[in-house]
Short mmCIF file of C-alpha atoms in Angstrom, two decimals:
data_model
loop_
_atom_site.label_atom_id
_atom_site.label_comp_id
_atom_site.label_asym_id
_atom_site.label_seq_id
_atom_site.Cartn_x
_atom_site.Cartn_y
_atom_site.Cartn_z
CA UNK A 24 77.71 289.73 122.40
CA UNK A 25 78.03 292.73 120.06
CA UNK A 26 80.71 295.15 120.90
CA UNK A 27 79.26 298.60 120.87
CA UNK A 28 82.15 300.28 122.34
CA UNK A 29 80.00 301.34 125.24
CA UNK A 30 79.75 299.81 128.80
CA UNK A 31 76.50 298.22 129.86
CA UNK A 32 74.49 300.13 132.31
CA UNK A 33 74.33 299.25 136.06
CA UNK A 34 71.14 297.40 135.96
CA UNK A 35 72.20 295.43 132.91
CA UNK A 36 75.65 294.64 134.67
CA UNK A 37 73.92 293.54 137.89
CA UNK A 38 71.67 291.18 135.86
CA UNK A 39 74.58 289.66 133.88
CA UNK A 40 76.43 288.99 137.28
CA UNK A 41 73.40 287.41 138.73
CA UNK A 42 72.85 285.27 135.71
CA UNK A 43 76.53 283.96 135.62
CA UNK A 44 76.23 283.48 139.43
CA UNK A 45 73.23 281.28 139.08
CA UNK A 46 75.01 279.19 136.45
CA UNK A 47 78.07 278.95 138.48
CA UNK A 48 76.58 278.23 141.87
CA UNK A 49 74.31 275.56 139.94
CA UNK A 50 77.28 273.91 138.32
CA UNK A 51 79.97 274.04 141.10
CA UNK A 52 78.01 274.46 144.30
CA UNK A 53 78.55 277.38 146.63
CA UNK A 54 82.05 276.57 147.97
CA UNK A 55 83.76 275.87 144.55
CA UNK A 56 82.20 278.75 142.60
CA UNK A 57 84.48 281.75 142.64
CA UNK A 58 83.97 285.46 141.99
CA UNK A 59 86.57 285.27 139.23
CA UNK A 60 84.64 282.64 137.38
CA UNK A 61 81.46 284.39 137.82
CA UNK A 62 82.89 287.63 136.56
CA UNK A 63 84.20 285.68 133.58
CA UNK A 64 80.85 284.25 132.87
CA UNK A 65 79.28 287.74 133.06
CA UNK A 66 82.08 289.22 131.02
CA UNK A 67 82.85 291.85 133.61
CA UNK A 68 85.79 292.84 135.71
CA UNK A 69 85.97 290.78 138.86
CA UNK A 70 86.31 293.98 140.95
CA UNK A 71 82.79 294.96 140.01
CA UNK A 72 81.14 292.11 141.96
CA UNK A 73 82.01 293.41 145.45
CA UNK A 74 80.97 296.90 144.24
CA UNK A 75 77.47 295.46 143.49
CA UNK A 76 77.01 292.71 146.00
CA UNK A 77 79.61 293.10 148.77
CA UNK A 78 80.78 289.49 148.75
CA UNK A 79 80.37 286.04 147.40
CA UNK A 80 77.80 285.58 150.01
CA UNK A 81 75.98 288.69 148.80
CA UNK A 82 75.86 287.58 145.30
CA UNK A 83 74.61 284.23 146.48
CA UNK A 84 71.69 285.68 148.49
CA UNK A 85 70.83 287.97 145.48
CA UNK A 86 71.22 285.11 142.99
CA UNK A 87 69.08 282.43 144.78
CA UNK A 88 66.39 285.08 145.98
CA UNK A 89 63.28 282.90 145.93
CA UNK A 90 61.51 283.15 142.62
CA UNK A 91 58.52 283.75 144.57
CA UNK A 92 58.03 285.99 147.51
CA UNK A 93 56.76 284.34 150.70
CA UNK A 94 55.13 287.54 151.66
CA UNK A 95 52.81 287.08 148.79
CA UNK A 96 52.32 283.35 148.05
CA UNK A 97 51.64 282.24 151.69
CA UNK A 98 48.61 284.63 152.22
CA UNK A 99 47.44 283.65 148.72
CA UNK A 100 47.52 279.84 149.59
CA UNK A 101 45.92 280.35 152.97
CA UNK A 102 43.21 282.77 151.60
CA UNK A 103 40.59 279.89 150.89
CA UNK A 104 40.93 278.44 154.19
CA UNK A 105 42.90 275.67 155.94
CA UNK A 106 41.06 272.84 154.10
CA UNK A 107 42.75 271.66 151.01
CA UNK A 108 45.90 273.75 151.97
CA UNK A 109 48.21 270.63 151.49
CA UNK A 110 47.20 270.03 147.95
CA UNK A 111 47.35 273.79 147.05
CA UNK A 112 50.73 274.07 148.56
CA UNK A 113 52.05 271.07 146.49
CA UNK A 114 50.63 272.27 143.40
CA UNK A 115 52.04 275.79 143.78
CA UNK A 116 55.49 274.20 144.54
CA UNK A 117 55.39 272.11 141.39
CA UNK A 118 54.25 274.97 139.25
CA UNK A 119 57.04 277.06 140.45
CA UNK A 120 59.65 274.27 139.94
CA UNK A 121 58.29 273.59 136.45
CA UNK A 122 58.42 277.28 135.57
CA UNK A 123 61.56 279.13 134.37
CA UNK A 124 62.18 279.86 138.09
CA UNK A 125 62.92 276.19 138.52
CA UNK A 126 66.52 276.53 137.31
CA UNK A 127 67.32 278.90 140.31
CA UNK A 128 65.64 276.61 142.75
CA UNK A 129 67.91 273.75 141.34
CA UNK A 130 70.97 275.88 141.90
CA UNK A 131 69.83 276.59 145.38
CA UNK A 132 69.43 272.84 146.20
CA UNK A 133 72.85 272.17 144.71
CA UNK A 134 74.58 274.87 146.84
CA UNK A 135 72.80 274.00 150.00
CA UNK A 136 74.00 270.43 149.79
CA UNK A 137 77.58 271.13 148.86
CA UNK A 138 78.04 273.86 151.46
CA UNK A 139 77.41 274.30 155.08
CA UNK A 140 77.43 278.05 154.60
CA UNK A 141 74.88 277.90 151.96
CA UNK A 142 72.70 275.63 154.18
CA UNK A 143 73.03 278.08 156.90
CA UNK A 144 71.95 280.97 154.59
CA UNK A 145 68.99 278.96 153.29
CA UNK A 146 67.99 277.88 156.84
CA UNK A 147 67.90 281.42 158.14
CA UNK A 148 66.03 282.72 155.15
CA UNK A 149 63.41 279.75 155.18
CA UNK A 150 63.00 279.95 159.02
CA UNK A 151 62.38 283.61 159.02
CA UNK A 152 60.51 284.15 155.72
CA UNK A 153 58.70 281.08 155.11
CA UNK A 154 58.07 279.02 158.28
CA UNK A 155 57.74 282.11 160.49
CA UNK A 156 54.90 283.34 158.27
CA UNK A 157 53.13 280.00 158.21
CA UNK A 158 53.49 279.65 161.90
CA UNK A 159 51.78 282.89 162.60
CA UNK A 160 49.01 282.29 159.97
CA UNK A 161 48.11 278.85 161.12
CA UNK A 162 48.38 279.46 164.88
CA UNK A 163 48.80 275.93 165.97
CA UNK A 164 51.02 274.24 168.55
CA UNK A 165 54.55 273.27 167.42
CA UNK A 166 54.38 275.66 164.38
CA UNK A 167 58.14 275.11 163.75
CA UNK A 168 58.13 271.42 163.81
CA UNK A 169 55.03 271.33 161.63
CA UNK A 170 56.32 273.64 158.99
CA UNK A 171 59.70 271.75 159.02
CA UNK A 172 57.94 268.50 158.41
CA UNK A 173 56.13 270.16 155.49
CA UNK A 174 59.56 271.22 154.13
CA UNK A 175 61.02 267.71 154.38
CA UNK A 176 58.30 266.46 152.01
CA UNK A 177 58.51 269.24 149.52
CA UNK A 178 62.32 269.24 149.50
CA UNK A 179 62.45 265.42 148.91
CA UNK A 180 59.94 265.78 146.21
CA UNK A 181 62.17 268.39 144.55
CA UNK A 182 65.15 266.16 145.02
CA UNK A 183 63.71 263.14 143.40
CA UNK A 184 61.69 264.67 140.69
CA UNK A 185 64.23 267.42 139.52
CA UNK A 186 67.62 266.53 140.85
CA UNK A 187 67.81 262.66 140.85
CA UNK A 188 64.99 262.64 138.05
CA UNK A 189 63.32 259.45 139.16
CA UNK A 190 61.15 258.32 136.21
CA UNK A 191 58.02 257.49 138.08
CA UNK A 192 57.89 261.18 139.57
CA UNK A 193 59.14 262.85 136.49
CA UNK A 194 56.31 261.46 134.43
CA UNK A 195 53.66 261.98 137.08
CA UNK A 196 51.40 265.00 136.65
CA UNK A 197 51.20 267.87 139.15
CA UNK A 198 47.62 266.96 139.95
CA UNK A 199 48.54 263.37 140.60
CA UNK A 200 51.40 264.20 142.79
CA UNK A 201 49.30 266.83 144.67
CA UNK A 202 46.73 264.13 145.21
CA UNK A 203 49.27 261.72 146.80
CA UNK A 204 51.37 264.27 148.72
CA UNK A 205 48.87 266.96 149.65
CA UNK A 206 47.25 264.89 152.34
CA UNK A 207 50.62 264.26 154.13
CA UNK A 208 51.18 268.02 154.11
CA UNK A 209 47.84 268.71 155.36
CA UNK A 210 48.45 266.25 158.29
CA UNK A 211 51.69 267.93 159.23
CA UNK A 212 49.96 271.32 159.32
CA UNK A 213 46.70 270.41 160.98
CA UNK A 214 46.70 266.97 162.78
CA UNK A 215 46.58 267.22 166.59
CA UNK A 216 49.77 266.22 168.27
CA UNK A 217 49.41 262.84 169.67
CA UNK B 25 103.21 251.23 141.15
CA UNK B 26 106.48 249.58 142.21
CA UNK B 27 106.82 246.04 140.88
CA UNK B 28 107.94 244.13 144.02
CA UNK B 29 107.44 240.61 142.48
CA UNK B 30 105.09 239.84 145.44
CA UNK B 31 101.36 239.79 145.36
CA UNK B 32 99.45 242.61 146.98
CA UNK B 33 98.06 241.99 150.41
CA UNK B 34 94.30 241.52 150.84
CA UNK B 35 93.69 245.11 152.10
CA UNK B 36 95.46 246.40 149.09
CA UNK B 37 93.69 244.15 146.69
CA UNK B 38 90.32 245.20 148.13
CA UNK B 39 91.23 248.85 147.71
CA UNK B 40 92.29 248.22 144.10
CA UNK B 41 88.98 246.45 143.20
CA UNK B 42 87.01 249.32 144.82
CA UNK B 43 88.95 251.92 142.83
CA UNK B 44 88.27 250.03 139.66
CA UNK B 45 84.70 249.58 140.51
CA UNK B 46 84.15 253.30 141.04
CA UNK B 47 85.64 253.95 137.68
CA UNK B 48 83.75 251.25 136.00
CA UNK B 49 80.34 252.03 137.63
CA UNK B 50 80.96 255.66 136.83
CA UNK B 51 81.81 254.93 133.10
CA UNK B 52 79.15 252.18 132.41
CA UNK B 53 76.40 252.73 134.96
CA UNK B 54 75.26 250.09 137.48
CA UNK B 55 73.55 247.76 134.95
CA UNK B 56 76.25 247.71 132.31
CA UNK B 57 79.30 247.34 134.41
CA UNK B 58 80.55 243.80 134.89
CA UNK B 59 82.74 241.97 137.36
CA UNK B 60 85.16 240.95 134.79
CA UNK B 61 85.73 244.54 133.60
CA UNK B 62 86.12 245.62 137.14
CA UNK B 63 88.56 242.71 137.82
CA UNK B 64 90.56 243.83 134.64
CA UNK B 65 90.74 247.35 135.84
CA UNK B 66 92.03 246.26 139.15
CA UNK B 67 94.47 243.81 137.64
CA UNK B 68 93.13 240.92 139.62
CA UNK B 69 91.50 237.55 138.91
CA UNK B 70 87.61 237.93 138.37
CA UNK B 71 87.07 235.18 140.93
CA UNK B 72 88.57 237.30 143.74
CA UNK B 73 85.64 239.83 143.57
CA UNK B 74 82.94 237.41 144.76
CA UNK B 75 85.52 236.28 147.41
CA UNK B 76 85.66 239.95 148.74
CA UNK B 77 82.27 241.29 148.08
CA UNK B 78 79.88 238.48 147.39
CA UNK B 79 78.22 240.06 144.16
CA UNK B 80 78.12 242.99 142.01
CA UNK B 81 75.66 244.66 144.33
CA UNK B 82 78.13 244.06 147.16
CA UNK B 83 80.86 245.76 145.08
CA UNK B 84 78.68 248.70 144.42
CA UNK B 85 77.52 249.02 147.99
CA UNK B 86 81.07 249.12 149.15
CA UNK B 87 82.31 251.28 146.30
CA UNK B 88 79.78 254.11 147.10
CA UNK B 89 80.05 253.34 150.81
CA UNK B 90 76.27 252.59 151.13
CA UNK B 91 76.21 251.59 154.78
CA UNK B 92 73.25 249.13 154.68
CA UNK B 93 72.40 246.25 152.44
CA UNK B 94 68.76 246.24 151.04
CA UNK B 95 68.90 242.56 150.59
CA UNK B 96 69.05 242.45 154.42
CA UNK B 97 67.02 245.27 155.81
CA UNK B 98 64.00 245.13 153.53
CA UNK B 99 63.08 241.57 154.36
CA UNK B 100 63.62 242.55 158.03
CA UNK B 101 61.41 245.45 157.84
CA UNK B 102 58.66 243.53 156.12
CA UNK B 103 58.80 240.61 158.31
CA UNK B 104 56.27 241.72 160.95
CA UNK B 105 53.76 242.41 158.19
CA UNK B 106 52.65 245.49 156.30
CA UNK B 107 51.02 247.11 159.31
CA UNK B 108 53.26 249.63 160.87
CA UNK B 109 55.73 249.38 158.08
CA UNK B 110 55.80 253.14 157.61
CA UNK B 111 56.93 253.81 161.22
CA UNK B 112 59.42 250.98 161.18
CA UNK B 113 60.93 252.41 157.95
CA UNK B 114 61.36 255.82 159.45
CA UNK B 115 62.87 254.52 162.53
CA UNK B 116 65.43 252.27 160.74
CA UNK B 117 66.23 255.25 158.44
CA UNK B 118 66.90 257.47 161.23
CA UNK B 119 68.83 254.91 163.35
CA UNK B 120 71.09 254.47 160.25
CA UNK B 121 71.65 258.14 159.82
CA UNK B 122 72.30 258.66 163.53
CA UNK B 123 74.90 255.68 163.51
CA UNK B 124 78.56 256.26 162.25
CA UNK B 125 77.25 255.06 158.96
CA UNK B 126 75.37 258.33 158.66
CA UNK B 127 78.69 260.16 157.40
CA UNK B 128 78.75 257.97 154.26
CA UNK B 129 75.20 258.73 153.52
CA UNK B 130 75.87 262.27 153.72
CA UNK B 131 78.79 261.95 151.41
CA UNK B 132 76.47 259.96 149.03
CA UNK B 133 73.70 262.61 149.09
CA UNK B 134 76.26 265.28 148.31
CA UNK B 135 77.81 263.34 145.32
CA UNK B 136 74.27 262.73 144.09
CA UNK B 137 73.35 266.35 144.12
CA UNK B 138 76.55 267.61 142.64
CA UNK B 139 77.05 265.09 139.91
CA UNK B 140 74.54 263.72 137.30
CA UNK B 141 76.63 260.69 136.97
CA UNK B 142 76.33 259.81 140.68
CA UNK B 143 72.62 260.48 140.54
CA UNK B 144 72.17 258.21 137.63
CA UNK B 145 74.17 255.39 139.38
CA UNK B 146 72.20 255.65 142.53
CA UNK B 147 68.94 255.98 140.67
CA UNK B 148 69.53 252.62 138.83
CA UNK B 149 70.73 251.00 142.10
CA UNK B 150 67.88 252.18 144.17
CA UNK B 151 65.30 251.46 141.48
CA UNK B 152 66.49 247.87 141.09
CA UNK B 153 67.73 246.82 144.56
CA UNK B 154 65.59 248.80 146.87
CA UNK B 155 62.40 249.83 145.06
CA UNK B 156 62.29 246.60 143.15
CA UNK B 157 62.43 244.44 146.22
CA UNK B 158 59.74 246.51 148.00
CA UNK B 159 57.52 246.39 144.96
CA UNK B 160 57.71 242.65 144.76
CA UNK B 161 57.20 242.16 148.51
CA UNK B 162 54.16 244.55 148.68
CA UNK B 163 52.54 243.44 145.44
CA UNK B 164 50.52 246.66 144.91
CA UNK B 165 49.72 248.65 141.80
CA UNK B 166 52.06 251.41 140.79
CA UNK B 167 54.88 249.97 142.83
CA UNK B 168 57.53 252.31 141.27
CA UNK B 169 55.42 255.42 141.94
CA UNK B 170 54.66 254.34 145.43
CA UNK B 171 58.31 253.45 146.40
CA UNK B 172 59.34 256.77 144.80
CA UNK B 173 56.91 258.83 146.89
CA UNK B 174 58.49 256.97 150.04
CA UNK B 175 61.73 257.93 148.91
CA UNK B 176 60.78 261.66 148.52
CA UNK B 177 59.73 261.77 152.10
CA UNK B 178 62.76 259.96 153.52
CA UNK B 179 65.35 261.98 151.36
CA UNK B 180 63.67 265.17 152.36
CA UNK B 181 63.84 264.11 155.99
CA UNK B 182 67.54 263.53 155.75
CA UNK B 183 68.12 266.74 153.91
CA UNK B 184 66.48 268.90 156.62
CA UNK B 185 67.55 266.97 159.61
CA UNK B 186 71.16 266.15 158.61
CA UNK B 187 72.26 268.42 155.80
CA UNK B 188 70.27 271.70 156.27
CA UNK B 189 70.06 270.94 160.06
CA UNK B 190 66.75 272.57 160.74
CA UNK B 191 66.58 272.85 164.57
CA UNK B 192 63.04 271.54 165.01
CA UNK B 193 63.90 268.34 163.21
CA UNK B 194 67.48 268.08 164.76
CA UNK B 195 66.10 268.23 168.26
CA UNK B 196 63.09 265.92 167.70
CA UNK B 197 63.52 262.26 168.74
CA UNK B 198 63.40 259.38 166.28
CA UNK B 199 60.18 258.11 167.91
CA UNK B 200 58.66 261.56 167.54
CA UNK B 201 59.51 261.67 163.76
CA UNK B 202 58.46 258.29 163.03
CA UNK B 203 55.09 259.03 164.61
CA UNK B 204 54.66 262.10 162.42
CA UNK B 205 56.12 260.68 159.20
CA UNK B 206 55.24 256.99 159.46
CA UNK B 207 51.64 257.33 158.54
CA UNK B 208 52.61 259.36 155.26
CA UNK B 209 54.94 256.49 154.17
CA UNK B 210 52.41 254.02 155.13
CA UNK B 211 49.81 255.76 152.99
CA UNK B 212 52.16 255.97 149.90
CA UNK B 213 52.78 252.13 150.13
CA UNK B 214 49.24 250.83 150.90
CA UNK B 215 46.53 253.51 150.12
CA UNK B 216 44.42 252.51 147.16
CA UNK B 217 44.97 254.64 143.99
CA UNK B 218 41.99 257.09 143.75
#
């Protein structure tokens, strides 16, 4: 980094902290990552982090903020109607993971598995922002269970394709995977309860 | 280690073999690691390993604390035939997680997510010993892809029910979950490729 003799502006500092936090949470998981290391990665004084984000939890929430906004993508996926929703959801999910945003999702999954706190944080977020919206939109019975079943299939897909990197899934196309997995998701969302 | 001039007892020998196995599997991967090298690492006669663990697979299962043996459970699940296999697989999977063995599965998932090396080891093992057996037994096209799709659904179920602990999944019964998820697994295993 060039030394200009000037401090970076606040927006730039914030971004640098978040970038370092993503790296650190991704590499170490939530519990082992420290504000000191994050500050070192960002090249800033550790005291600045609480100033911007309050706490390690605050940095985490900011750093893993979903790369996509559920308030936007859920209505968009639902817009063509319920038919084909399963396949559209899988395709959208894979497009997001295959985009640059995928690296923050990977960091998120690592943190969630290594830390009960991170799991708790994500659960709160997903329940409120994602499942809640789906539940309202679809207006079916057992909306929480249905949305959670959808999540099992999508999270598992991410685990095997992007974390464990199973060859058969890594080399499959998004269309192929949507064709296989879409109908499961569709069934979780719309099949009447037996 | 103190030299007492006496042979170590069986429990101690077993532990030494497991320690050497973790090192060896970690360094070489599942396929390349040999019983001879593991024995050398543990400072024991190679003939002792089959005595304690039966086979390389047995040492691996013990070393990673994998609580169930695919050589036993896969034939048992397949025995009643292909029909209903999906539901039986989900039920067996949840019974294992809900048993005391669940804690070592949790540890395994955590190490896989936090370590590329562990992911690599588990991938090799699961591909050969679990997916390979299923593929041979079911004799369908694209066996690797099908078995991997099954794994996405099961791993995701474990993630949300046991790691992230989503309430709707935690409070659902095994029968209920098998009823929802079983048909997806059945489809991945038996549905003709489109």
